[in-house]
Coordinates of C-alpha atoms in Angstrom, one line a residue:
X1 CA 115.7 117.0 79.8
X2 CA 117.4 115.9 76.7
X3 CA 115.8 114.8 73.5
X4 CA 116.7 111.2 73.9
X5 CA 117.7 108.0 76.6
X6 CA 117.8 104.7 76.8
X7 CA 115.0 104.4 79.2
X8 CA 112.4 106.7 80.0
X9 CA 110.7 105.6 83.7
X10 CA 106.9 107.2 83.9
X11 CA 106.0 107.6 87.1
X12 CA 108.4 108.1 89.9
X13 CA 106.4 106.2 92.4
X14 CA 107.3 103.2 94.7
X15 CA 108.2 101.6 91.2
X16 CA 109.3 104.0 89.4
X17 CA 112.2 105.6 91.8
X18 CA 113.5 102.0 92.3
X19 CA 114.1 101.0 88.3
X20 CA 115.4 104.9 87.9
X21 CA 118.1 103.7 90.7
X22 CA 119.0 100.6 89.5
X23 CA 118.6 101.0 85.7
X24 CA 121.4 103.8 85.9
X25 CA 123.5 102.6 88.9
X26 CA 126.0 101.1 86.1
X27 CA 126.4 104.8 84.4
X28 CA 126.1 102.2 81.6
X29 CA 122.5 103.8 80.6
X30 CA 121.1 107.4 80.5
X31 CA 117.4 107.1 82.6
X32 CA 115.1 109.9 82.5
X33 CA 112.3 109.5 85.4
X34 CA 109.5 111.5 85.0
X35 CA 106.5 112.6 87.6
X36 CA 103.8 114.7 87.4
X37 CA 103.7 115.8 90.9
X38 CA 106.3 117.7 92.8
X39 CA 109.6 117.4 94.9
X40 CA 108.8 115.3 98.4
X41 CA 111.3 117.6 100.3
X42 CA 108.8 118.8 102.4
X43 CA 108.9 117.9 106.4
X44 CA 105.0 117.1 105.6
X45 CA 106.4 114.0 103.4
X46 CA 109.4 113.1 105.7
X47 CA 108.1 113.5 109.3
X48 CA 105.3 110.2 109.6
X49 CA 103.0 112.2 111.9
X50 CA 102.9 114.6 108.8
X51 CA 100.5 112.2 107.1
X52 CA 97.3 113.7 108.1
X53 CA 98.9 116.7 105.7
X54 CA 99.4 115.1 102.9
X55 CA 96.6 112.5 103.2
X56 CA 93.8 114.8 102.3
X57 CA 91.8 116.3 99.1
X58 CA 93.0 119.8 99.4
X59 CA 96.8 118.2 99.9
X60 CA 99.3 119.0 96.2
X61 CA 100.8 115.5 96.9
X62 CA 97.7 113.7 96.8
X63 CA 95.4 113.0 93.5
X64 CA 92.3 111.9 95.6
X65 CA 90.4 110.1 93.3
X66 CA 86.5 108.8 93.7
X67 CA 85.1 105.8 92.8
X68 CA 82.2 105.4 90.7
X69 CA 79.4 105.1 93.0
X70 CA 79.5 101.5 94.5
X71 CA 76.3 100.0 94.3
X72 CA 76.9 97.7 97.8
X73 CA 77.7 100.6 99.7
X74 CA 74.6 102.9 99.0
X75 CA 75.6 104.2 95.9
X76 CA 79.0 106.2 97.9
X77 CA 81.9 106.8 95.6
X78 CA 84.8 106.0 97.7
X79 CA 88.2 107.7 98.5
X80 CA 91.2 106.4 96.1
X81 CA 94.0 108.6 97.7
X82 CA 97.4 108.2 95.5
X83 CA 100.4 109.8 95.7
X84 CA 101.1 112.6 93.6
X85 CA 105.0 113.0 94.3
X86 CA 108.4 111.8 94.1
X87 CA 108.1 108.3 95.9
X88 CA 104.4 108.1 94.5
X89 CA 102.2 106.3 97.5
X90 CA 104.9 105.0 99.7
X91 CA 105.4 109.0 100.3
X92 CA 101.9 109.4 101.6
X93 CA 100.7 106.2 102.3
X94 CA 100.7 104.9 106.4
X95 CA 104.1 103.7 106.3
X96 CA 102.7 99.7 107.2
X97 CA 105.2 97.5 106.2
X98 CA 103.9 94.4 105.3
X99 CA 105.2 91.5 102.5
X100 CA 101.9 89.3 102.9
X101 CA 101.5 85.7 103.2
X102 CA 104.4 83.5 101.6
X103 CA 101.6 81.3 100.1
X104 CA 100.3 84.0 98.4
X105 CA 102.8 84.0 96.1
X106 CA 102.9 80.1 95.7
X107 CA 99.5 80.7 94.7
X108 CA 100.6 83.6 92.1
X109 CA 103.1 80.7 90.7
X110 CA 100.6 77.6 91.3
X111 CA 97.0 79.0 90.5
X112 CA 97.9 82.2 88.6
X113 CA 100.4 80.7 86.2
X114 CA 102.8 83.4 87.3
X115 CA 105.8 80.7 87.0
X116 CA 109.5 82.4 88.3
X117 CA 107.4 84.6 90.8
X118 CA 106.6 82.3 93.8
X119 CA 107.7 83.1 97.4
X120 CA 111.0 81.4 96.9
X121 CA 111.7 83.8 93.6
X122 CA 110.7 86.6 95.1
X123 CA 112.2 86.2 98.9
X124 CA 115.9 87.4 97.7
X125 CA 114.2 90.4 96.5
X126 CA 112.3 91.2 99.1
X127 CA 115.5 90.9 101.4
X128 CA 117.7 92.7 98.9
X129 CA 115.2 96.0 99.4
X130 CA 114.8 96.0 103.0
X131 CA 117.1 97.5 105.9
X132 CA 115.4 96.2 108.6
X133 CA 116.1 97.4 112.3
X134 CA 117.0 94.1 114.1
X135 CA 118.6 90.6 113.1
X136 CA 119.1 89.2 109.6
X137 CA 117.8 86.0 108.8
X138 CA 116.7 83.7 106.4
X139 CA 113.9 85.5 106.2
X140 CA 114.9 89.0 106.8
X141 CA 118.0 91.5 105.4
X142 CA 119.4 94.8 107.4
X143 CA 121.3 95.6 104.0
X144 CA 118.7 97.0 101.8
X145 CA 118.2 100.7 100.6
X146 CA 114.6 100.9 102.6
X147 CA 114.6 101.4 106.5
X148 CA 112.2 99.1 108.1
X149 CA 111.7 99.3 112.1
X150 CA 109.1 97.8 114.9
X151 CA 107.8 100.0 117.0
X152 CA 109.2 98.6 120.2
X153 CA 107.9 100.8 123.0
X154 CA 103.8 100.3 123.0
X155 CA 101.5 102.7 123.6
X156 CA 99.1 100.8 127.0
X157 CA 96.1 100.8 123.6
X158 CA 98.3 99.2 121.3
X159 CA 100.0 96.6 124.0
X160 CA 96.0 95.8 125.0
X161 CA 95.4 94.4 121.9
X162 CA 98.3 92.0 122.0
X163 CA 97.5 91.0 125.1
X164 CA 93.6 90.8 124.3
X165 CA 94.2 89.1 120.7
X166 CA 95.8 85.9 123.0
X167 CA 92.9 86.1 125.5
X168 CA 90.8 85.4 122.6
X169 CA 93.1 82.7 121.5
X170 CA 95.2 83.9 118.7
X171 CA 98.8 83.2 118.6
X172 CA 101.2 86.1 119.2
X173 CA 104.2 86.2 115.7
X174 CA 107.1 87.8 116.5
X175 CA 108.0 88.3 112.7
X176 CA 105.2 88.8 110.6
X177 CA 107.0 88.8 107.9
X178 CA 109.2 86.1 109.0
X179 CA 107.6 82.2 109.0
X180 CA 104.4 82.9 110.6
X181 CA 102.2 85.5 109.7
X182 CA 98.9 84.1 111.5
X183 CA 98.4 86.0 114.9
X184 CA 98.6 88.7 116.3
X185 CA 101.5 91.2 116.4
X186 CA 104.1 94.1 115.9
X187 CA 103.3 95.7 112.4
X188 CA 106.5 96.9 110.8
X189 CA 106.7 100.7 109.6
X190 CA 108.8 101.8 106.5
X191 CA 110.5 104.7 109.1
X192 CA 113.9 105.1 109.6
X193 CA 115.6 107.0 112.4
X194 CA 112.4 109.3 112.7
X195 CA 111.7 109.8 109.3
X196 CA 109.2 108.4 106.1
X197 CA 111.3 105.2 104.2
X198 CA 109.8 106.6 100.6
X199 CA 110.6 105.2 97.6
X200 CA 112.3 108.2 97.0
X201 CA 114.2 108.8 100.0
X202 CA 115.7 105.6 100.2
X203 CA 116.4 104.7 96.2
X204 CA 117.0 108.5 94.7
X205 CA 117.8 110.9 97.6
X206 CA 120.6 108.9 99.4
X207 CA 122.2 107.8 96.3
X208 CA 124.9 110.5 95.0
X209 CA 123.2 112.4 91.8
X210 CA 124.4 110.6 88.6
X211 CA 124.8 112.3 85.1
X212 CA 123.0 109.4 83.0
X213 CA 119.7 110.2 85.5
X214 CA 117.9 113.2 84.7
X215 CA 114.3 112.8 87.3
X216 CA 111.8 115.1 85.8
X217 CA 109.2 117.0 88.2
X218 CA 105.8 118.8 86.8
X219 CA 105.6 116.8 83.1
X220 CA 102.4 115.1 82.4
X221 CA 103.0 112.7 79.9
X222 CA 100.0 112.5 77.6
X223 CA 100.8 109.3 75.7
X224 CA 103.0 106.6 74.5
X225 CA 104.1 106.8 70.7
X226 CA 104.2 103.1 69.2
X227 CA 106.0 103.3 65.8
X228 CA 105.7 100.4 63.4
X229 CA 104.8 98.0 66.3
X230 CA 107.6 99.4 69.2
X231 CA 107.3 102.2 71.9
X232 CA 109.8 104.6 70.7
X233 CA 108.9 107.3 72.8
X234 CA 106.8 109.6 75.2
X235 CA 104.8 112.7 74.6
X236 CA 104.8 115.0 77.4
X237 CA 103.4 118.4 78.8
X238 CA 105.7 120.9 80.7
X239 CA 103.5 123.7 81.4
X240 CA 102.2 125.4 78.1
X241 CA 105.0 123.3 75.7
X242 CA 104.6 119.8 74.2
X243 CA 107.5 117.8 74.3
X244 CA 108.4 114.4 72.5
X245 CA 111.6 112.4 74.2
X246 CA 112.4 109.2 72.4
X247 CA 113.7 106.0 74.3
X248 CA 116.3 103.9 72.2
X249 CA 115.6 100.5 74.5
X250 CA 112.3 100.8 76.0
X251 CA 109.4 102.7 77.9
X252 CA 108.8 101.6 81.2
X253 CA 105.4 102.6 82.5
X254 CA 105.0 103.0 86.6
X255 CA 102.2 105.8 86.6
X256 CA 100.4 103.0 88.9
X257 CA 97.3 101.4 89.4
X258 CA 95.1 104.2 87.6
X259 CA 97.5 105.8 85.7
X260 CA 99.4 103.4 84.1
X261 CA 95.6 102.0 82.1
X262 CA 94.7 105.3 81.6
X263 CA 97.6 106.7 79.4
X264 CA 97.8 103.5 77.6
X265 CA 94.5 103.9 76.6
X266 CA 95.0 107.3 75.8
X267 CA 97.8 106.2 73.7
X268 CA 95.6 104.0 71.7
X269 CA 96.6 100.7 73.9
X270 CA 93.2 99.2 75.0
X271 CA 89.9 97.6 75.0
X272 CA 89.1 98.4 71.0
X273 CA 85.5 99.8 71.7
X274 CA 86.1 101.5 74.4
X275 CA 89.1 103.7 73.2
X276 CA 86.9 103.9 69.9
X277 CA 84.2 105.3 71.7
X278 CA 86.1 108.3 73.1
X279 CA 87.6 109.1 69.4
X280 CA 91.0 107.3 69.8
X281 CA 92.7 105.3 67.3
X282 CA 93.3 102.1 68.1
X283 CA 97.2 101.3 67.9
X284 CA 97.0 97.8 69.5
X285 CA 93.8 96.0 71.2
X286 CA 94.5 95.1 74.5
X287 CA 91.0 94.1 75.9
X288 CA 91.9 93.0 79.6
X289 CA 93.7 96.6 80.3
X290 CA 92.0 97.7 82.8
X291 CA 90.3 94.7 83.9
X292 CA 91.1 92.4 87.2
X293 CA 91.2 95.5 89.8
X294 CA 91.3 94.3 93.0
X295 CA 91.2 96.5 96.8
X296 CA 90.9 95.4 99.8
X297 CA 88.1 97.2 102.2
X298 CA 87.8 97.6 105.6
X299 CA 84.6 98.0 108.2
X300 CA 85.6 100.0 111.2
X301 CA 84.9 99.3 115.5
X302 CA 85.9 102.3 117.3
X303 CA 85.5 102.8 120.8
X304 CA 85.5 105.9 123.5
X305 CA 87.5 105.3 126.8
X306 CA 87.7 107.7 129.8
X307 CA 91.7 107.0 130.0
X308 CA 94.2 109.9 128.4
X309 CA 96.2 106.7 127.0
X310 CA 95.2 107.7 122.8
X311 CA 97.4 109.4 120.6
X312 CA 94.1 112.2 120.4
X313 CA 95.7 113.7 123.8
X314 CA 98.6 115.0 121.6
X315 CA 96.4 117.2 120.1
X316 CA 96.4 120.0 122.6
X317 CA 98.6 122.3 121.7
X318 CA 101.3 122.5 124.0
X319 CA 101.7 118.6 123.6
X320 CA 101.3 119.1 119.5
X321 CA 104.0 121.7 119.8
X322 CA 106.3 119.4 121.9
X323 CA 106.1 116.6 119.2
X324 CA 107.0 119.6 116.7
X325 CA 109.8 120.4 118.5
X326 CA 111.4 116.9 119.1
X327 CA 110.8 115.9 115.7
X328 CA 112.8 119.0 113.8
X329 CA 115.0 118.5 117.1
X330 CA 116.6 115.4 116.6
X331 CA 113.7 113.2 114.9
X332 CA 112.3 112.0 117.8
X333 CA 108.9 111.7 119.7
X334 CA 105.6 111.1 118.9
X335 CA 106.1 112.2 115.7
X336 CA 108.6 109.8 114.4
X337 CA 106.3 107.1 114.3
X338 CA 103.0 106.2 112.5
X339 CA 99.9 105.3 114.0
X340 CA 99.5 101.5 113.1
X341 CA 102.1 99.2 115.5
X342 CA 99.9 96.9 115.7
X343 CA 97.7 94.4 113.9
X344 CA 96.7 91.0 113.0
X345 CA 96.2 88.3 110.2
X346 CA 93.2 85.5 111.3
X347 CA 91.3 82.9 109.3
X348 CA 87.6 83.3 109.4
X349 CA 87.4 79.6 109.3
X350 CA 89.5 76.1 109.3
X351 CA 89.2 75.1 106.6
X352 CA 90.7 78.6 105.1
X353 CA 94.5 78.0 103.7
X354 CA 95.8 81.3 105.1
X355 CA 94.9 84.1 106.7
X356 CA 91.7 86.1 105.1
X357 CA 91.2 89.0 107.4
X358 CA 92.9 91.8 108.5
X359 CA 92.8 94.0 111.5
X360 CA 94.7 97.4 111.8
X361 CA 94.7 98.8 115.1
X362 CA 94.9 102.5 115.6
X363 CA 95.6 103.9 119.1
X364 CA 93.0 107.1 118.3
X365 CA 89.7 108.4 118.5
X366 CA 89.0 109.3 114.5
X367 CA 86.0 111.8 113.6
X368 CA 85.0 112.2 109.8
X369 CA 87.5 111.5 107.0
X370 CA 89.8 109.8 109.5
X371 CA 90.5 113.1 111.2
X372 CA 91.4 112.7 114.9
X373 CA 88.4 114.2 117.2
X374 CA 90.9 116.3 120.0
X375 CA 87.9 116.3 122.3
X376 CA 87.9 112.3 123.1
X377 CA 89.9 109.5 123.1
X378 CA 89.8 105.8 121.7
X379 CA 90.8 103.3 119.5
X380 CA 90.0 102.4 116.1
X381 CA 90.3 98.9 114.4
X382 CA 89.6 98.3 111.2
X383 CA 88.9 94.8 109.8
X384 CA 88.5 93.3 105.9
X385 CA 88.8 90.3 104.0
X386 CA 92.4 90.1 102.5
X387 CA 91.6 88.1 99.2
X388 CA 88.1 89.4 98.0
X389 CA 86.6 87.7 95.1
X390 CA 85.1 91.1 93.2
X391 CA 86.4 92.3 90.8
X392 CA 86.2 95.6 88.9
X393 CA 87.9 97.9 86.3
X394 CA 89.2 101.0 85.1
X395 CA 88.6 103.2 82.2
X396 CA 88.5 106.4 80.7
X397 CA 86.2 109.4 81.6
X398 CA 87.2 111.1 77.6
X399 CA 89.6 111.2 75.6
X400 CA 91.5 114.5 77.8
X401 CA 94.6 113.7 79.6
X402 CA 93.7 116.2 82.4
X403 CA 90.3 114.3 83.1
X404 CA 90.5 111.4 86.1
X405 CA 90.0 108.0 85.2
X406 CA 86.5 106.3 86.0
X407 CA 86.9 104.0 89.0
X408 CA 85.4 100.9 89.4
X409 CA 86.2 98.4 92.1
X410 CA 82.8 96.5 92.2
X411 CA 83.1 95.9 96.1
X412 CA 81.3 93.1 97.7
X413 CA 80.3 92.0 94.4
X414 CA 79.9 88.3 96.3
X415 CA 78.4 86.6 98.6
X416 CA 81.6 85.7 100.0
X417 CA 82.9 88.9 100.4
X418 CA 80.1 90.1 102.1
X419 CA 80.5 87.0 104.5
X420 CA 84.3 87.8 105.4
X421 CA 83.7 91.5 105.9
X422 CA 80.9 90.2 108.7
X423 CA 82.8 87.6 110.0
X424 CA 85.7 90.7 110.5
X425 CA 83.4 92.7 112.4
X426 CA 82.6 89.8 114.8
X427 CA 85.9 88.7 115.3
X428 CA 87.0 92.1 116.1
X429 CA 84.3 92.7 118.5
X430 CA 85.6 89.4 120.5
X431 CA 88.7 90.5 120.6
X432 CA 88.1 93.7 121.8
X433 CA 85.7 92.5 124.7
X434 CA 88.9 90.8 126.2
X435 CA 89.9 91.6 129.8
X436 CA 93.0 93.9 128.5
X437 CA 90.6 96.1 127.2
X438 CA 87.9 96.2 129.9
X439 CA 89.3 99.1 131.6
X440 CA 89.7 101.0 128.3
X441 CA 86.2 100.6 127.4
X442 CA 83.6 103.3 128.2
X443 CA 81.3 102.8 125.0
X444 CA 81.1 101.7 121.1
X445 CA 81.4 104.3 119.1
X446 CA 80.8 102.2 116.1
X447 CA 79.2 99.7 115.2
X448 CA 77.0 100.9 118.2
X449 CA 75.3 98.5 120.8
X450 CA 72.4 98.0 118.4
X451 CA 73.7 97.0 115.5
X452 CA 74.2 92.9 116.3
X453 CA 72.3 91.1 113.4
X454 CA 73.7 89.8 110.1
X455 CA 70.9 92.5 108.4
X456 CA 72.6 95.1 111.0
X457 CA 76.0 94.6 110.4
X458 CA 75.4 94.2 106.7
X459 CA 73.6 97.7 106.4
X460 CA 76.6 99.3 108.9
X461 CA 78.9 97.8 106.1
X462 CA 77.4 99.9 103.1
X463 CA 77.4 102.9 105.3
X464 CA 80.7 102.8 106.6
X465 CA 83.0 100.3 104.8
X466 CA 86.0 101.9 102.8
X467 CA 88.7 101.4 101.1
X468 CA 92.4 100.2 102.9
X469 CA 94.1 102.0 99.9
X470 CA 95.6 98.9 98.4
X471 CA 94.4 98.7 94.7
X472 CA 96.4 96.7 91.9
X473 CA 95.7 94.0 88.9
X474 CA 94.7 96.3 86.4
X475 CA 97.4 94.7 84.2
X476 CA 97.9 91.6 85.2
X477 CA 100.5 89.0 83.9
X478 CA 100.1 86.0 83.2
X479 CA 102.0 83.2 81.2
X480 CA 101.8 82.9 77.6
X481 CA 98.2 81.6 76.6
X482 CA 97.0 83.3 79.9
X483 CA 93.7 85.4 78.3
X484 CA 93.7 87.6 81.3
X485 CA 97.4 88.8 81.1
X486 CA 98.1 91.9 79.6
X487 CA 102.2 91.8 80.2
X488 CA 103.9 88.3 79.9
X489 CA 106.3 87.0 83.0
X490 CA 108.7 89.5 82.1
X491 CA 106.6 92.3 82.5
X492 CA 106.6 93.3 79.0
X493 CA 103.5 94.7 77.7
X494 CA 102.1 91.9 75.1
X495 CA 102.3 92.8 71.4
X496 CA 104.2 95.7 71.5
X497 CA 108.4 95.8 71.7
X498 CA 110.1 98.1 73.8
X499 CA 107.1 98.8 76.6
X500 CA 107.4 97.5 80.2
X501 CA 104.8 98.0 83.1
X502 CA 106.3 97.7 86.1
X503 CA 103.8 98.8 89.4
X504 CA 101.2 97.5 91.6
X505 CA 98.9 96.8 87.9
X506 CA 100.6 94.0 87.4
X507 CA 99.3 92.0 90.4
X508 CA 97.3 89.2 89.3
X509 CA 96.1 88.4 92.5
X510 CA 96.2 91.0 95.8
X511 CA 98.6 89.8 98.7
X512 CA 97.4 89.5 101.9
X513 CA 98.2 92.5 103.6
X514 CA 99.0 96.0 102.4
X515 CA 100.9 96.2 99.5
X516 CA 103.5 98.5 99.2
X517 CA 106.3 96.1 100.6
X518 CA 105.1 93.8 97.4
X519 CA 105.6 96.9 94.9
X520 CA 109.3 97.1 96.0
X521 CA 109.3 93.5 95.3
X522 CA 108.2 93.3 91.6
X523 CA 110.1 96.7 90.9
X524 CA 113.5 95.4 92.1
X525 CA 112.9 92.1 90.4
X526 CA 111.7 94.0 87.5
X527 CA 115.0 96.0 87.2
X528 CA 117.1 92.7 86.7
X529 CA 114.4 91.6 84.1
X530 CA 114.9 94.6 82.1
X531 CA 119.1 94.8 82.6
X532 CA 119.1 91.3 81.2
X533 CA 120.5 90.0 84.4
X534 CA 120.1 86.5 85.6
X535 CA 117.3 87.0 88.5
X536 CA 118.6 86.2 92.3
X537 CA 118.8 82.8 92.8
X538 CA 115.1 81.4 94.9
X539 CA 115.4 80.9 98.0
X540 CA 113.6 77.5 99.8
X541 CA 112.6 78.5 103.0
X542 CA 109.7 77.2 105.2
X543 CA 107.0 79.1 106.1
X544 CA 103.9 78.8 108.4
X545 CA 100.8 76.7 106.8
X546 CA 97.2 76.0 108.2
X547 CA 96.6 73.2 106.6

């Protein structure tokens, strides 16, 4: 690590491992990435049926933050799993690969005043980061740094719920990120020939190693230094040493949805009285950092069937061996896949411009904490409203670096959230009473037979509802004059020259659907914002609208 670059990159998650790739792929620019976790090398990472490894508390790849406790869900503080690795979240994360709705981001450009990033501005970026496993179209790109596949041969579970979800009446979308997303379908997976599409794997690990790009493991930067009005710099903790590197163009932060707020406001970039109340100096007010977090939470049906047809029967241990076997092998089996190839997008009512709720189907039996139960099998769908009106915030616990970040994501904060996450429920349960499924079905699991009222369902909801792991906004942009913003169009961090934020905090509003695929987005959009280069020219395609 030298003493100076042009860039410094914190954060080397989905974000950050994409600017570190393209800012240096000239050799024009020396890029120094830096992450506090480790090295994702590990067949836990790589192989997707490791996620059960590294998607737990005790897991060195994982922060696994709490909530505050959520007063709609009795008081619980909820799991915020984020990735603490090279490739950030899209190294632990479920591997779902899903853009959202096109109209979402009209709507970013139309309601949001987020002018230059509506679907047609951001289409040529989403195709220029994807390698997807089939035909390019329009809509689609098999050119892309990040492998992107449909799981082609269904488990009998996973082709039920096709099958069921057009009993019930729902159209079947053969690209759901294509022109329809409405329906019921194929869920893409970022996997690639049998292993995890990470950030890091596809943007830092199959490019040759470049002497302008130094990527930093282990440093936990403890603040941004503003001089006379202009980021000039990080300081940083390797081990026992302090360490100040200074960037000669700017400081791009990509610690993410949590991080990013909280080492700004450690840095003295914030909400005046509350950095002043933990002893910080206030080096520039910036009152909505923080603000505008959104997540999207899920309610859960599970049901127990007497058929050996769930993934839970893999768990024995000659069959877990097997899967061991085939993976290292040749990257094959059960192993090589994730567990969500199926899912769908519905509107809870007509009048609703695009889809609002989401279901992920899982082909297993789960017990607590999402751990499979190898005693039983089952199926799992989970179901949430994909544009929730709460909204909440983060901010600091004190003034130490080393301390998490409070947590607040004021669920069902309103009325109409609560009436989605219902509606979910119910729509799953019809869907899952469909002839495909009767011969699968030997009991709910959950909700359970009894719980059928509104006051039943609601009070199922604040015991079981959590989080789909999708949290962003807390930096939102906005155009000049937007109040809410805290980084102009050009993701530049208002009032202060030479800082960038570039990760899932700029959001203004949360696509509909997981967001990882949108993260790419901004990031590779970001990198020709940054370079100066003239973005890709929009792309005016039609898309799928309700009404």
């Amino acid at each position: 690590m030298k003493s100076r670059y042009d860039y410094i990159i914190v954060g080397a998650g989905t974000a950050g491992c994409v600017l570190a790739h393209r800012l240096s792929e000239s050799g024009q620019y020396s890029v120094l990435l830096l992450e506090h976790g480790d090295d994702d090398r590990s067949w836990i990472i790589q192989m997707p049926a490791g996620l059960r490894s590294a998607f737990k508390p005790t897991s060195k790849y994982n922060y696994w933050f709490k909530t505050t406790p959520q007063r709609q869900l009795n008081n619980r503080a909820i799991d915020q799993p984020r990735g603490k690795v090279l490739g950030g979240s899209s190294s632990i994360n479920g591997m779902t690969f899903l853009r959202g709705n096109p109209r979402d981001y009209d709507d970013w450009a139309d309601i949001e005043g987020c002018t230059g990033w509506s679907f047609a501005d951001c289409l040529p970026y989403f195709k220029k980061l994807e390698r997807r496993d089939g035909p390019a179209d329009d809509y689609r790109s098999h050119s892309g740094p990040v492998g992107v596949k449909t799981q082609q041969d269904l488990n009998p579970l996973n082709a039920a719920f096709l099958e069921a979800g057009q009993q019930a009446g729902h159209g079947l979308t053969d690209d759901v990120n294509g022109y329809v997303q409405e329906g019921v379908s194929r869920f893409e997976m970022s996997v690639e020939k049998g292993v995890r599409s990470s950030s890091a794997r596809s943007y830092l690990h199959a490019q040759e190693k470049r002497a302008n790009l130094d990527v930093v493991t282990g440093v936990k930067v403890l603040r941004v230094i503003v001089q006379n009005g202009r980021a000039t710099g990080v300081e940083l903790a390797k081990g026992r040493r302090i360490h100040r590197v200074q960037a000669s163009r700017e400081v791009v932060m990509s610690a993410g949805v949590f991080g990013t707020p909280q080492i700004l406001m450690l840095s003295g970039i914030g909400p005046e009285k509350h950095l002043r109340e933990h002893g910080i100096e206030v080096v520039h007010p910036a009152p909505m950092l923080g603000e505008n977090l959104q997540d999207h939470l899920e309610a859960h049906i599970q049901v127990e069937t007497d058929q050996p047809v769930s993934l839970n029967r893999y768990l024995k241990p000659h069959l877990m061996l097997w899967a061991g076997l085939q993976w290292f092998g040749w990257k094959g089996g059960v192993a090589s896949i994730n567990q969500c190839n199926v899912g769908a997008f519905l509107r809870t009512d007509a009048d609703v411009t695009h889809p609002n709720i989401q279901f992920h189907f899982f082909p297993v039996f789960f017990g607590d904490n999402w751990i499979p139960n190898p005693s039983k099998n089952g199926y799992r769908l989970g179901a949430g409203p994909m544009r929730p009106e709460s909204r909440g915030r983060v901010r600091l616990a004190s003034a130490n670096p080393m301390d998490a970040p409070l947590i607040d994501p004021n669920y069902l904060a309103t009325e109409r959230d609560w009436y989605e996450m219902r509606q979910g429920l119910k729509m799953g349960r019809e869907l899952l009473s469909q002839p495909a499924f009767k011969d699968f079905h030997r009991r709910e699991d959950l909700p359970g037979v009894n719980v059928r009222t509104d006051a039943q369902l609601d009070e199922f909801i604040r015991k079981d509802a959590s989080s789909a792991f999708h949290p962003c906004g807390t930096a939102r942009m906005g155009a000049n004059g937007d109040e809410r913003a805290v980084v102009d169009l050009n993701l530049k961090l208002r009032g202060i020259e030479g800082l960038r934020i570039v990760d899932a905090s700029v959001i203004p509003a949360v696509p509909s659907a997981n967001i990882n695929a949108c993260v790419y987005m901004i990031a590779e959009k970001a990198a020709d914002l940054i370079l100066g280069k003239t973005p890709l020219t929009p792309e005016f395609v039609l898309y799928h609208r309700a009404i």
